[in-house]
CSV table of C-alpha atoms in Angstrom, one decimal:
chain,number,residue,atom,x,y,z
A,1,MET,CA,90.8,126.7,94.2
A,2,GLN,CA,87.9,126.3,91.9
A,3,ARG,CA,84.2,126.1,92.9
A,4,SER,CA,84.1,122.5,91.8
A,5,ASP,CA,87.2,121.4,93.8
A,6,TYR,CA,86.7,119.0,96.7
A,7,LEU,CA,89.1,117.5,99.2
A,8,ASN,CA,88.2,114.8,101.7
A,9,PRO,CA,91.4,114.0,103.5
A,10,GLU,CA,90.2,111.0,105.4
A,11,ALA,CA,88.9,109.3,102.2
A,12,MET,CA,92.2,110.3,100.4
A,13,LYS,CA,94.3,108.9,103.2
A,14,ASN,CA,92.4,105.6,103.1
A,15,GLN,CA,92.9,105.4,99.3
A,16,CYS,CA,96.6,106.2,99.6
A,17,MET,CA,97.1,103.5,102.2
A,18,LYS,CA,95.4,101.0,100.1
A,19,ALA,CA,97.6,102.0,97.1
A,20,VAL,CA,100.7,101.7,99.3
A,21,ARG,CA,99.8,98.2,100.5
A,22,ARG,CA,99.0,97.1,97.0
A,23,MET,CA,102.3,98.4,95.6
A,24,LYS,CA,104.2,96.8,98.4
A,25,GLU,CA,102.6,93.5,97.5
A,26,ASP,CA,103.5,94.1,93.9
A,27,GLY,CA,107.0,94.9,94.9
A,28,LYS,CA,107.4,91.5,96.7
A,29,ALA,CA,106.0,89.7,93.7
A,30,LEU,CA,108.4,91.5,91.4
A,31,LYS,CA,111.4,90.7,93.7
A,32,THR,CA,110.3,87.1,93.8
A,33,ALA,CA,110.1,87.0,90.0
A,34,GLY,CA,113.5,88.6,89.6
A,35,ASN,CA,115.1,86.2,92.1
A,36,SER,CA,113.6,83.2,90.2
A,37,ILE,CA,114.9,84.5,86.9
A,38,MET,CA,118.4,84.9,88.3
A,39,GLN,CA,118.3,81.5,89.9
A,40,PHE,CA,117.3,79.9,86.6
A,41,ALA,CA,119.9,81.9,84.7
A,42,GLN,CA,122.6,80.7,87.1
A,43,ASP,CA,121.8,77.1,86.8
A,44,ARG,CA,125.1,75.5,86.0
A,45,GLU,CA,123.6,72.2,84.9
A,46,ILE,CA,122.2,73.8,81.7
A,47,GLU,CA,124.7,74.4,79.0
A,48,SER,CA,123.9,75.2,75.4
A,49,GLU,CA,124.2,78.1,72.9
A,50,SER,CA,120.5,78.8,73.1
A,51,PHE,CA,120.6,78.9,76.9
A,52,GLU,CA,123.4,81.4,76.7
A,53,ALA,CA,121.3,83.6,74.5
A,54,LEU,CA,118.3,83.1,76.8
A,55,LYS,CA,120.4,84.2,79.8
A,56,GLN,CA,121.0,87.6,78.0
A,57,GLN,CA,117.3,87.9,77.6
A,58,LEU,CA,116.7,87.0,81.2
A,59,GLU,CA,119.3,89.7,82.3
A,60,ASP,CA,117.3,92.3,80.4
A,61,TYR,CA,114.1,91.1,82.0
A,62,LYS,CA,115.8,91.4,85.4
A,63,ILE,CA,116.7,95.0,84.6
A,64,ILE,CA,113.0,95.7,83.6
A,65,LEU,CA,111.6,94.0,86.7
A,66,GLU,CA,114.0,95.9,89.0
A,67,ALA,CA,113.0,99.2,87.2
A,68,ILE,CA,109.3,98.4,87.7
A,69,GLU,CA,109.9,97.6,91.3
A,70,ILE,CA,111.8,100.9,91.9
A,71,ALA,CA,109.1,102.9,90.0
A,72,ASN,CA,106.4,101.3,92.1
A,73,GLY,CA,108.4,102.1,95.2
A,74,ALA,CA,108.7,105.8,94.2
A,75,ASP,CA,104.9,106.0,93.6
A,76,ALA,CA,104.3,104.2,96.9
A,77,ALA,CA,106.4,106.8,98.7
A,78,ASP,CA,104.5,109.6,96.9
A,79,PHE,CA,101.2,108.1,98.0
A,80,GLN,CA,102.6,108.1,101.6
A,81,SER,CA,103.6,111.7,101.2
A,82,LEU,CA,100.2,112.6,99.8
A,83,SER,CA,98.4,111.1,102.8
A,84,GLU,CA,100.6,113.3,105.0
A,85,LEU,CA,100.2,116.5,103.0
A,86,VAL,CA,96.4,116.6,102.6
A,87,GLY,CA,95.9,117.7,106.2
A,88,SER,CA,92.8,116.9,108.2
A,89,GLU,CA,90.2,119.4,107.1
A,90,THR,CA,87.6,118.7,104.4
A,91,LEU,CA,87.7,121.4,101.8
A,92,ASP,CA,84.5,121.7,99.7
A,93,GLY,CA,84.8,124.3,97.0
A,94,GLU,CA,81.0,124.7,96.6
A,95,ASN,CA,80.4,125.3,100.3
A,96,ILE,CA,83.5,127.5,100.7
A,97,PHE,CA,82.6,129.8,97.8
A,98,ARG,CA,79.0,130.0,98.9
A,99,GLN,CA,80.1,131.0,102.4
A,100,MET,CA,82.4,133.6,101.0
A,101,GLU,CA,79.6,135.0,98.9
A,102,ASN,CA,77.2,135.0,101.8
A,103,ALA,CA,79.8,136.8,103.9
A,104,LEU,CA,80.3,139.5,101.3
A,105,ASN,CA,76.5,139.8,100.8
A,106,MET,CA,76.1,140.3,104.5
A,107,LYS,CA,78.9,142.8,104.6
A,108,GLU,CA,77.2,144.8,101.8
A,109,SER,CA,73.9,144.7,103.7
A,110,TYR,CA,75.5,145.8,107.0
A,111,LEU,CA,77.4,148.6,105.2
A,112,ALA,CA,74.1,149.8,103.7
A,113,GLY,CA,72.6,149.7,107.2
A,114,GLU,CA,75.5,151.7,108.5
A,115,ALA,CA,75.1,154.3,105.7
A,116,LEU,CA,71.4,154.6,106.4
A,117,TYR,CA,71.8,155.4,110.0
A,118,ARG,CA,74.7,157.8,109.5
A,119,ASN,CA,72.5,159.7,107.0
A,120,ARG,CA,69.7,159.8,109.5
A,121,MET,CA,72.1,161.0,112.2
A,122,ALA,CA,73.3,163.7,109.8
A,123,VAL,CA,69.9,165.2,109.2
A,124,THR,CA,68.4,165.0,112.7
A,125,GLN,CA,68.8,167.8,115.3
A,126,GLU,CA,67.5,165.8,118.2
A,127,ALA,CA,70.3,164.7,120.6
A,128,PHE,CA,68.7,161.4,121.7
A,129,SER,CA,68.0,160.4,118.0
A,130,GLN,CA,71.6,161.3,117.1
A,131,ALA,CA,73.0,159.1,119.8
A,132,TYR,CA,70.6,156.2,118.8
A,133,TYR,CA,71.5,156.5,115.1
A,134,GLY,CA,75.2,156.6,115.9
A,135,PHE,CA,74.8,153.5,118.1
A,136,LYS,CA,73.0,151.7,115.2
A,137,ALA,CA,75.6,152.9,112.6
A,138,ASN,CA,78.5,151.6,114.8
A,139,GLN,CA,76.7,148.3,115.3
A,140,TYR,CA,76.3,147.8,111.6
A,141,SER,CA,79.9,148.8,111.1
A,142,ARG,CA,81.1,146.1,113.5
A,143,LEU,CA,78.8,143.5,111.9
A,144,ALA,CA,80.3,144.4,108.5
A,145,GLU,CA,83.8,144.0,110.0
A,146,ASN,CA,82.8,140.6,111.4
A,147,SER,CA,81.5,139.6,107.9
A,148,GLN,CA,84.8,140.6,106.4
A,149,ARG,CA,86.7,138.5,108.9
A,150,LEU,CA,84.4,135.6,108.2
A,151,TYR,CA,85.1,136.1,104.5
A,152,GLU,CA,88.8,136.1,105.1
A,153,ARG,CA,88.6,132.8,107.1
A,154,TRP,CA,86.8,131.1,104.3
A,155,ARG,CA,89.2,132.6,101.7
A,156,GLU,CA,92.1,131.2,103.7
A,157,LYS,CA,90.6,127.8,103.1
A,158,THR,CA,91.0,128.3,99.4
A,159,GLU,CA,94.6,129.3,99.9
A,160,LEU,CA,95.1,126.2,102.0
A,161,PHE,CA,93.7,124.1,99.2
A,162,ASP,CA,96.1,125.8,96.7
A,163,GLU,CA,99.0,125.4,99.1
A,164,ILE,CA,98.3,121.6,99.3
A,165,GLY,CA,98.1,121.5,95.5
A,166,ALA,CA,101.4,123.3,95.2
A,167,ARG,CA,103.1,121.0,97.8
A,168,THR,CA,101.8,117.9,96.1
A,169,SER,CA,102.3,119.0,92.5
A,170,HIS,CA,105.7,117.2,92.2
A,171,LEU,CA,104.3,113.9,93.3
A,172,PHE,CA,104.0,110.9,90.9
A,173,THR,CA,106.4,112.6,88.4
A,174,ASP,CA,109.7,110.9,89.5
A,175,SER,CA,108.7,107.5,88.1
A,176,GLU,CA,107.6,108.9,84.7
A,177,GLY,CA,111.2,109.0,83.3
A,178,ILE,CA,112.0,105.4,84.2
A,179,SER,CA,108.6,104.2,83.1
A,180,GLY,CA,109.3,105.6,79.6
A,181,TRP,CA,112.6,103.8,79.4
A,182,ILE,CA,110.9,100.6,80.6
A,183,GLN,CA,108.5,100.8,77.6
A,184,THR,CA,111.5,101.5,75.3
A,185,GLY,CA,113.3,98.5,76.7
A,186,LEU,CA,110.3,96.2,76.4
A,187,SER,CA,109.8,97.3,72.8
A,188,GLN,CA,113.4,96.6,71.8
A,189,MET,CA,113.4,93.3,73.6
A,190,THR,CA,110.3,92.2,71.7
A,191,GLY,CA,112.0,93.1,68.4
A,192,ALA,CA,115.2,91.4,69.3
A,193,PHE,CA,114.1,87.9,68.2
A,194,GLN,CA,115.6,86.9,64.9
A,195,LYS,CA,115.1,83.4,63.6
A,196,GLY,CA,114.1,82.2,67.0
A,197,ALA,CA,117.1,83.6,68.7
A,198,TYR,CA,117.5,86.6,71.0
A,199,MET,CA,119.7,89.2,69.3
A,200,PRO,CA,119.8,92.3,71.6
A,201,GLN,CA,121.3,95.6,70.7
A,202,GLN,CA,124.2,95.5,73.2
A,203,ASN,CA,124.8,99.3,73.2
A,204,SER,CA,121.1,100.2,73.6
A,205,ILE,CA,120.8,103.4,75.6
A,206,TRP,CA,117.7,102.2,77.5
A,207,ARG,CA,119.7,99.9,79.8
A,208,ARG,CA,122.0,102.7,81.0
A,209,GLN,CA,119.1,105.2,81.3
A,210,ILE,CA,117.0,102.8,83.3
A,211,LYS,CA,119.9,102.1,85.7
A,212,ASN,CA,120.7,105.8,86.0
A,213,ALA,CA,117.1,106.7,86.7
A,214,GLY,CA,116.8,103.8,89.1
A,215,VAL,CA,119.8,105.0,91.1
A,216,ARG,CA,118.3,108.4,91.4
A,217,LEU,CA,115.0,106.9,92.7
A,218,ALA,CA,116.2,104.2,95.1
A,219,MET,CA,119.1,102.0,96.1
A,220,GLY,CA,119.5,99.5,93.3
A,221,PHE,CA,121.2,98.6,90.0
A,222,GLY,CA,124.6,98.2,91.7
A,223,ASP,CA,124.1,100.9,94.3
A,224,LYS,CA,124.3,99.0,97.6
A,225,GLY,CA,125.2,101.9,99.9
A,226,GLY,CA,128.3,103.6,101.0
A,227,GLU,CA,131.6,102.0,102.1
A,228,GLN,CA,133.7,103.1,104.9
A,229,ASN,CA,136.9,102.1,103.0
A,230,GLY,CA,135.7,104.1,100.0
A,231,PRO,CA,137.4,107.5,100.9
A,232,TYR,CA,140.7,105.8,101.7
A,233,THR,CA,140.6,103.8,98.4
A,234,LEU,CA,140.1,107.1,96.5
A,235,TRP,CA,142.9,108.7,98.3
A,236,ARG,CA,145.3,105.8,97.6
A,237,ARG,CA,144.3,105.8,93.9
A,238,GLY,CA,146.1,109.1,93.9
A,239,MET,CA,144.1,111.1,91.3
A,240,ALA,CA,144.6,114.8,91.9
A,241,SER,CA,140.9,115.6,91.7
A,242,ASP,CA,140.0,113.0,94.3
A,243,ARG,CA,142.7,114.1,96.7
A,244,GLU,CA,141.8,117.7,96.3
A,245,PHE,CA,138.2,117.4,97.3
A,246,ILE,CA,139.2,115.2,100.3
A,247,ARG,CA,141.7,117.9,101.4
A,248,GLU,CA,139.0,120.6,100.9
A,249,ILE,CA,136.6,118.8,103.2
A,250,VAL,CA,139.2,117.8,105.9
A,251,HIS,CA,140.8,121.3,106.0
A,252,GLY,CA,137.3,122.9,106.3
A,253,TYR,CA,137.1,121.7,109.9
A,254,GLU,CA,139.0,123.4,112.7
A,255,GLU,CA,140.3,120.1,114.2
A,256,TYR,CA,142.0,119.2,110.9
A,257,GLU,CA,142.7,122.5,109.2
A,258,ASN,CA,146.4,122.1,109.3
A,259,TYR,CA,146.6,118.3,108.4
A,260,SER,CA,149.3,117.2,106.0
A,261,ASP,CA,148.6,114.6,103.4
A,262,GLU,CA,150.2,112.0,105.6
A,263,GLU,CA,147.9,112.9,108.5
A,264,ILE,CA,144.9,112.9,106.1
A,265,GLU,CA,145.8,109.4,105.0
A,266,ASP,CA,146.0,108.3,108.7
A,267,LEU,CA,142.6,109.9,109.3
A,268,LEU,CA,141.0,108.0,106.4
A,269,ILE,CA,142.6,104.7,107.7
A,270,LYS,CA,141.0,105.5,111.0
A,271,LEU,CA,137.6,106.2,109.3
A,272,ASN,CA,137.9,102.7,107.7
A,273,SER,CA,138.5,101.2,111.1
A,274,GLU,CA,135.5,102.8,112.9
A,275,GLY,CA,133.3,104.4,110.3
A,276,CYS,CA,130.3,101.9,110.1
A,277,GLY,CA,128.0,104.2,112.1
A,278,TYR,CA,128.9,107.2,110.0
A,279,VAL,CA,128.3,105.2,106.8
A,280,ALA,CA,124.9,104.1,108.1
A,281,PHE,CA,123.8,107.6,108.6
A,282,ALA,CA,125.2,108.7,105.2
A,283,ASN,CA,123.1,106.0,103.7
A,284,ILE,CA,120.1,107.4,105.5
A,285,ILE,CA,120.8,110.9,104.3
A,286,VAL,CA,121.1,109.7,100.7
A,287,ASP,CA,117.8,107.8,101.1
A,288,GLU,CA,116.1,111.0,102.4
A,289,TYR,CA,117.3,113.2,99.6
A,290,ARG,CA,117.5,110.7,96.7
A,291,ARG,CA,114.5,112.3,94.9
A,292,LYS,CA,115.4,115.8,96.2
A,293,GLU,CA,118.9,116.2,94.7
A,294,GLU,CA,118.6,119.9,94.1
A,295,GLU,CA,117.7,120.5,97.7
A,296,PHE,CA,120.6,118.3,98.8
A,297,GLU,CA,123.1,120.3,96.7
A,298,THR,CA,121.8,123.6,98.0
A,299,LEU,CA,122.0,122.3,101.6
A,300,PHE,CA,125.4,120.5,101.6
A,301,GLY,CA,127.2,122.4,98.8
A,302,PHE,CA,128.0,119.4,96.6
A,303,PRO,CA,126.0,117.1,94.3
A,304,LEU,CA,124.3,114.0,95.5
A,305,PHE,CA,125.0,112.2,92.2
A,306,LEU,CA,128.0,112.0,89.9
A,307,GLU,CA,128.6,110.4,86.5
A,308,ASN,CA,131.6,108.4,85.3
A,309,ARG,CA,133.1,108.7,81.9
A,310,SER,CA,130.7,106.1,80.4
A,311,GLY,CA,127.7,108.2,81.6
A,312,THR,CA,126.7,105.9,84.4
A,313,THR,CA,125.2,107.6,87.5
A,314,TYR,CA,126.5,106.8,91.0
A,315,VAL,CA,125.9,108.3,94.4
A,316,ASN,CA,128.5,110.7,95.9
A,317,TYR,CA,128.8,108.6,99.0
A,318,ASN,CA,132.5,109.2,99.6
A,319,ARG,CA,132.3,113.0,99.9
A,320,LEU,CA,129.3,112.8,102.2
A,321,ILE,CA,131.0,110.2,104.4
A,322,VAL,CA,134.2,112.3,104.8
A,323,ASP,CA,132.1,115.4,105.6
A,324,LEU,CA,130.0,113.6,108.1
A,325,TYR,CA,133.1,111.9,109.7
A,326,CYS,CA,135.1,115.1,110.0
A,327,ALA,CA,132.2,117.1,111.4
A,328,SER,CA,131.2,114.5,114.0
A,329,ASP,CA,133.9,112.1,115.0
A,330,ASN,CA,135.2,112.5,118.6
A,331,HIS,CA,132.6,115.1,119.4
A,332,ARG,CA,130.6,114.7,122.6
A,333,LYS,CA,128.3,116.8,124.7
A,334,VAL,CA,129.5,118.1,128.1
A,335,ARG,CA,127.1,119.6,130.7
A,336,ASN,CA,127.9,122.1,133.3
A,337,MET,CA,125.5,123.9,135.7
A,338,TRP,CA,124.4,126.4,133.1
A,339,GLN,CA,124.3,124.7,129.7
A,340,ASP,CA,125.3,121.9,127.4
A,341,TYR,CA,128.2,122.4,125.1
A,342,ASP,CA,130.2,120.5,122.5
A,343,ILE,CA,133.8,119.4,122.8
A,344,TYR,CA,136.2,117.5,120.6
A,345,ASP,CA,137.8,114.7,122.6
A,346,GLU,CA,141.4,114.2,121.3
A,347,GLU,CA,141.8,111.2,123.6
A,348,GLU,CA,138.8,109.2,122.4
A,349,ASP,CA,140.6,106.9,119.9
A,350,PRO,CA,143.4,104.4,120.6
A,351,SER,CA,145.7,105.8,117.9
A,352,VAL,CA,145.7,108.0,114.8
A,353,THR,CA,144.8,105.0,112.6
A,354,ILE,CA,142.5,103.0,114.9
A,355,GLY,CA,139.2,104.5,116.1
A,356,TRP,CA,136.8,103.7,118.9
A,357,GLY,CA,133.7,103.7,116.7
A,358,THR,CA,130.3,105.0,117.8
A,359,THR,CA,128.0,103.9,120.6
A,360,MET,CA,124.2,104.3,120.3
A,361,GLU,CA,124.4,107.4,122.5
A,362,ASP,CA,127.2,108.8,120.3
A,363,ARG,CA,125.1,108.3,117.2
A,364,VAL,CA,122.1,110.1,118.7
A,365,TYR,CA,124.2,113.2,119.7
A,366,ARG,CA,126.5,113.3,116.7
A,367,PHE,CA,124.0,112.7,113.9
A,368,GLU,CA,121.4,115.1,115.3
A,369,ARG,CA,124.1,117.7,115.8
A,370,TYR,CA,125.4,117.1,112.2
A,371,MET,CA,122.0,117.7,110.6
A,372,ALA,CA,121.2,120.6,113.0
A,373,GLY,CA,124.4,122.3,111.6
A,374,TYR,CA,122.6,122.3,108.2
A,375,GLY,CA,119.4,123.6,109.7
A,376,LYS,CA,117.6,120.3,109.6
A,377,LYS,CA,116.0,118.5,112.6
A,378,VAL,CA,116.5,114.8,112.9
A,379,LYS,CA,115.2,112.7,115.8
A,380,ILE,CA,117.1,109.5,116.7
A,381,GLU,CA,115.7,107.2,119.4
A,382,ASN,CA,117.0,104.1,120.9
A,383,ILE,CA,114.4,101.3,120.8
A,384,LYS,CA,114.3,99.0,123.7
A,385,CYS,CA,113.1,95.5,122.7
A,386,GLN,CA,113.8,91.9,123.1
A,387,THR,CA,115.7,90.0,120.4
A,388,ASP,CA,112.6,88.2,119.2
A,389,GLU,CA,110.9,91.7,118.8
A,390,VAL,CA,113.6,93.2,116.6
A,391,TYR,CA,112.1,92.2,113.2
A,392,LEU,CA,108.6,93.4,114.2
A,393,ARG,CA,109.9,96.7,115.5
A,394,CYS,CA,111.9,97.3,112.3
A,395,LYS,CA,108.7,96.7,110.3
A,396,GLU,CA,106.7,99.1,112.5
A,397,GLU,CA,109.3,101.8,112.0
A,398,ALA,CA,109.3,101.3,108.3
A,399,GLU,CA,105.5,101.6,108.2
A,400,LEU,CA,105.9,104.9,110.1
A,401,GLY,CA,108.3,106.2,107.4
A,402,ASN,CA,111.3,106.1,109.7
A,403,ARG,CA,114.7,104.6,109.0
A,404,VAL,CA,116.4,102.1,111.3
A,405,ILE,CA,120.1,101.6,112.3
A,406,ILE,CA,120.8,98.2,113.5
A,407,SER,CA,123.9,97.3,115.5
A,408,THR,CA,125.2,93.8,116.4
A,409,CYS,CA,128.0,92.2,118.2
A,410,PRO,CA,129.3,89.9,116.9
A,411,VAL,CA,128.6,90.3,113.2
A,412,ARG,CA,126.5,87.4,111.9
A,413,MET,CA,125.3,88.0,108.3
A,414,GLU,CA,124.8,86.1,105.1
A,415,ASP,CA,124.9,87.2,101.5
A,416,ALA,CA,122.2,86.8,98.8
A,417,GLN,CA,123.4,83.2,98.2
A,418,GLY,CA,123.2,82.3,101.8
A,419,GLU,CA,127.0,82.3,102.4
A,420,PRO,CA,127.9,83.4,105.9
A,421,VAL,CA,129.7,86.6,106.7
A,422,GLN,CA,131.0,86.6,110.2
A,423,MET,CA,133.4,88.5,112.4
A,424,ASP,CA,133.8,89.5,116.0
A,425,GLY,CA,133.3,93.0,117.3
A,426,GLY,CA,130.5,95.5,117.0
A,427,HIS,CA,129.1,96.8,113.7
A,428,ALA,CA,126.4,99.4,112.8
A,429,MET,CA,124.3,99.2,109.6
A,430,VAL,CA,121.3,100.8,108.1
A,431,VAL,CA,118.3,98.5,107.5
A,432,THR,CA,117.4,98.5,103.8
A,433,GLY,CA,114.6,95.9,103.7
A,434,LEU,CA,112.8,93.0,105.4
A,435,THR,CA,112.2,89.5,104.0
A,436,ASP,CA,109.2,87.4,104.4
A,437,ASP,CA,111.2,84.7,106.2
A,438,GLY,CA,112.1,87.0,109.1
A,439,ARG,CA,115.5,88.3,108.0
A,440,ILE,CA,116.7,91.9,107.9
A,441,GLN,CA,118.4,93.3,104.9
A,442,VAL,CA,121.2,95.7,105.6
A,443,SER,CA,123.9,97.7,103.8
A,444,SER,CA,127.4,97.0,105.0
A,445,TRP,CA,130.8,97.7,103.3
A,446,GLY,CA,129.0,98.7,100.1
A,447,GLU,CA,127.1,95.4,99.8
A,448,LEU,CA,123.7,94.0,100.8
A,449,TYR,CA,123.6,91.3,103.5
A,450,TYR,CA,121.0,89.7,105.7
A,451,ILE,CA,120.8,89.4,109.4
A,452,SER,CA,118.6,86.8,111.3
A,453,PRO,CA,117.7,88.1,114.7
A,454,GLU,CA,117.1,84.5,115.7
A,455,ASP,CA,120.8,83.7,115.3
A,456,SER,CA,121.9,81.8,118.4
A,457,ASP,CA,124.4,84.4,119.3
A,458,PHE,CA,121.6,86.9,119.8
A,459,ILE,CA,119.0,84.6,121.2
A,460,SER,CA,121.5,83.2,123.8
A,461,PRO,CA,124.2,85.8,124.2
A,462,GLU,CA,125.5,84.2,127.4
A,463,LYS,CA,126.6,81.2,125.2
A,464,ASN,CA,128.7,83.4,122.9
A,465,ARG,CA,132.4,83.1,123.6
A,466,LEU,CA,132.6,86.9,124.0
A,467,ARG,CA,129.7,86.8,126.4
A,468,ASP,CA,128.5,90.3,125.3
A,469,ALA,CA,126.6,89.5,122.2
A,470,TYR,CA,123.7,91.9,121.3
A,471,ILE,CA,121.4,93.1,118.6
A,472,ARG,CA,120.0,96.6,119.0
A,473,ILE,CA,118.1,99.1,116.9
A,474,GLN,CA,117.6,102.9,116.6
A,475,SER,CA,114.8,104.8,114.9
A,476,VAL,CA,115.8,107.8,112.7
A,477,ARG,CA,113.1,110.4,111.7
A,478,PHE,CA,113.6,113.6,109.7
A,479,GLU,CA,111.2,116.1,111.2
A,480,ASN,CA,109.3,119.0,109.4
A,481,ILE,CA,110.4,117.8,106.0
A,482,GLY,CA,107.7,117.9,103.3
A,483,GLU,CA,105.0,118.8,105.9
A,484,LEU,CA,102.6,121.7,105.8
A,485,GLN,CA,103.8,124.4,108.2
């Protein structure tokens, strides 16, 4: 800390919140612009050579807009983190250093007083005077010690300031890389006009670099979350490297350590049948660690991101999903009169290829247990609310920095084009966004869909033919991550 440093946490929190609100508004505007561009580009009534060239330009603009949106989102998250990390104490360098100096000056004065009275005590022969001088010397000694303690308390404030500085030094750096590629892309797009036509460099590196940086910062550019069928698809593809890492994970858990390849395949089929809740939490873990990939790899023992042969970055969802599933499925808490303990219920599922899935209570126990196994505390809470309150509660949780798992029965979703996606049975998904028209964006089966809580099945469940329709939400919060201890 320098003498000129000053930190007013309340003022900074207010500034951060204003910045977050402004960036969220910008994000909505960017998304609207991007959607408008794509709707125009997909207009089938316009056909011409010039329009085909224009569509390529619009595709590039869509990449740029999504990149700006993601960069803004990263900065908004950093503003949110900054508001949490600055603490609650005003730290005024001028006042702190002055108080430290005053404390040291008082200490020197008291030490001088102590020395004076000890000298007097040493030269006097009179018993009463010796006792008095000794009393005064000890008194000044205690005052000097108090001044030293006061100095240390003020000095600790300088250390607190430096600690806040160290903990916030990484903020607002993640968006720099993608911002540089945005500028490169815009520059090349500007220079791509020749004789009135758009002539882009098809192999320009900026497109791939923007997409790779975007995937590392947020869900986007083709990353739409994990898929419960992904591990089985990899296994069926039959590549030796894919099968080997799946064997490694499965055999690493006691319940499956002796599984043959045939049994592993059945296990992955069962994961496909019941894995939606596990995928939802895998998506949440990825979201939590997306800008902390080194910490993720240290914690879990495998990388968060991989690259294919063309150099395109993608999220290592399948490995995380298999690990989460093998560590958690069929585990439940049993209580006796002394303590709670974990058991693996071999009878939970109907068969070796069909699973029961997860209830809300299962998810609370299994996901909190999974993260606790890696030394991280996660708090999952079931939120009780009426159907017409679901959207608002999702919004409130997002504003608190929490994630939300939403579960519905039956499944009533639509894709980005408004086409319905419907099926019976229950399904759990992670909430990835909220629209202005009251819909909830979710990740499901590796795609983005939209749920309307006002669907008639949820508003009037008694009229659903299954007569057990519901829509429910859970809040997920990672605790003591990125906070001052």
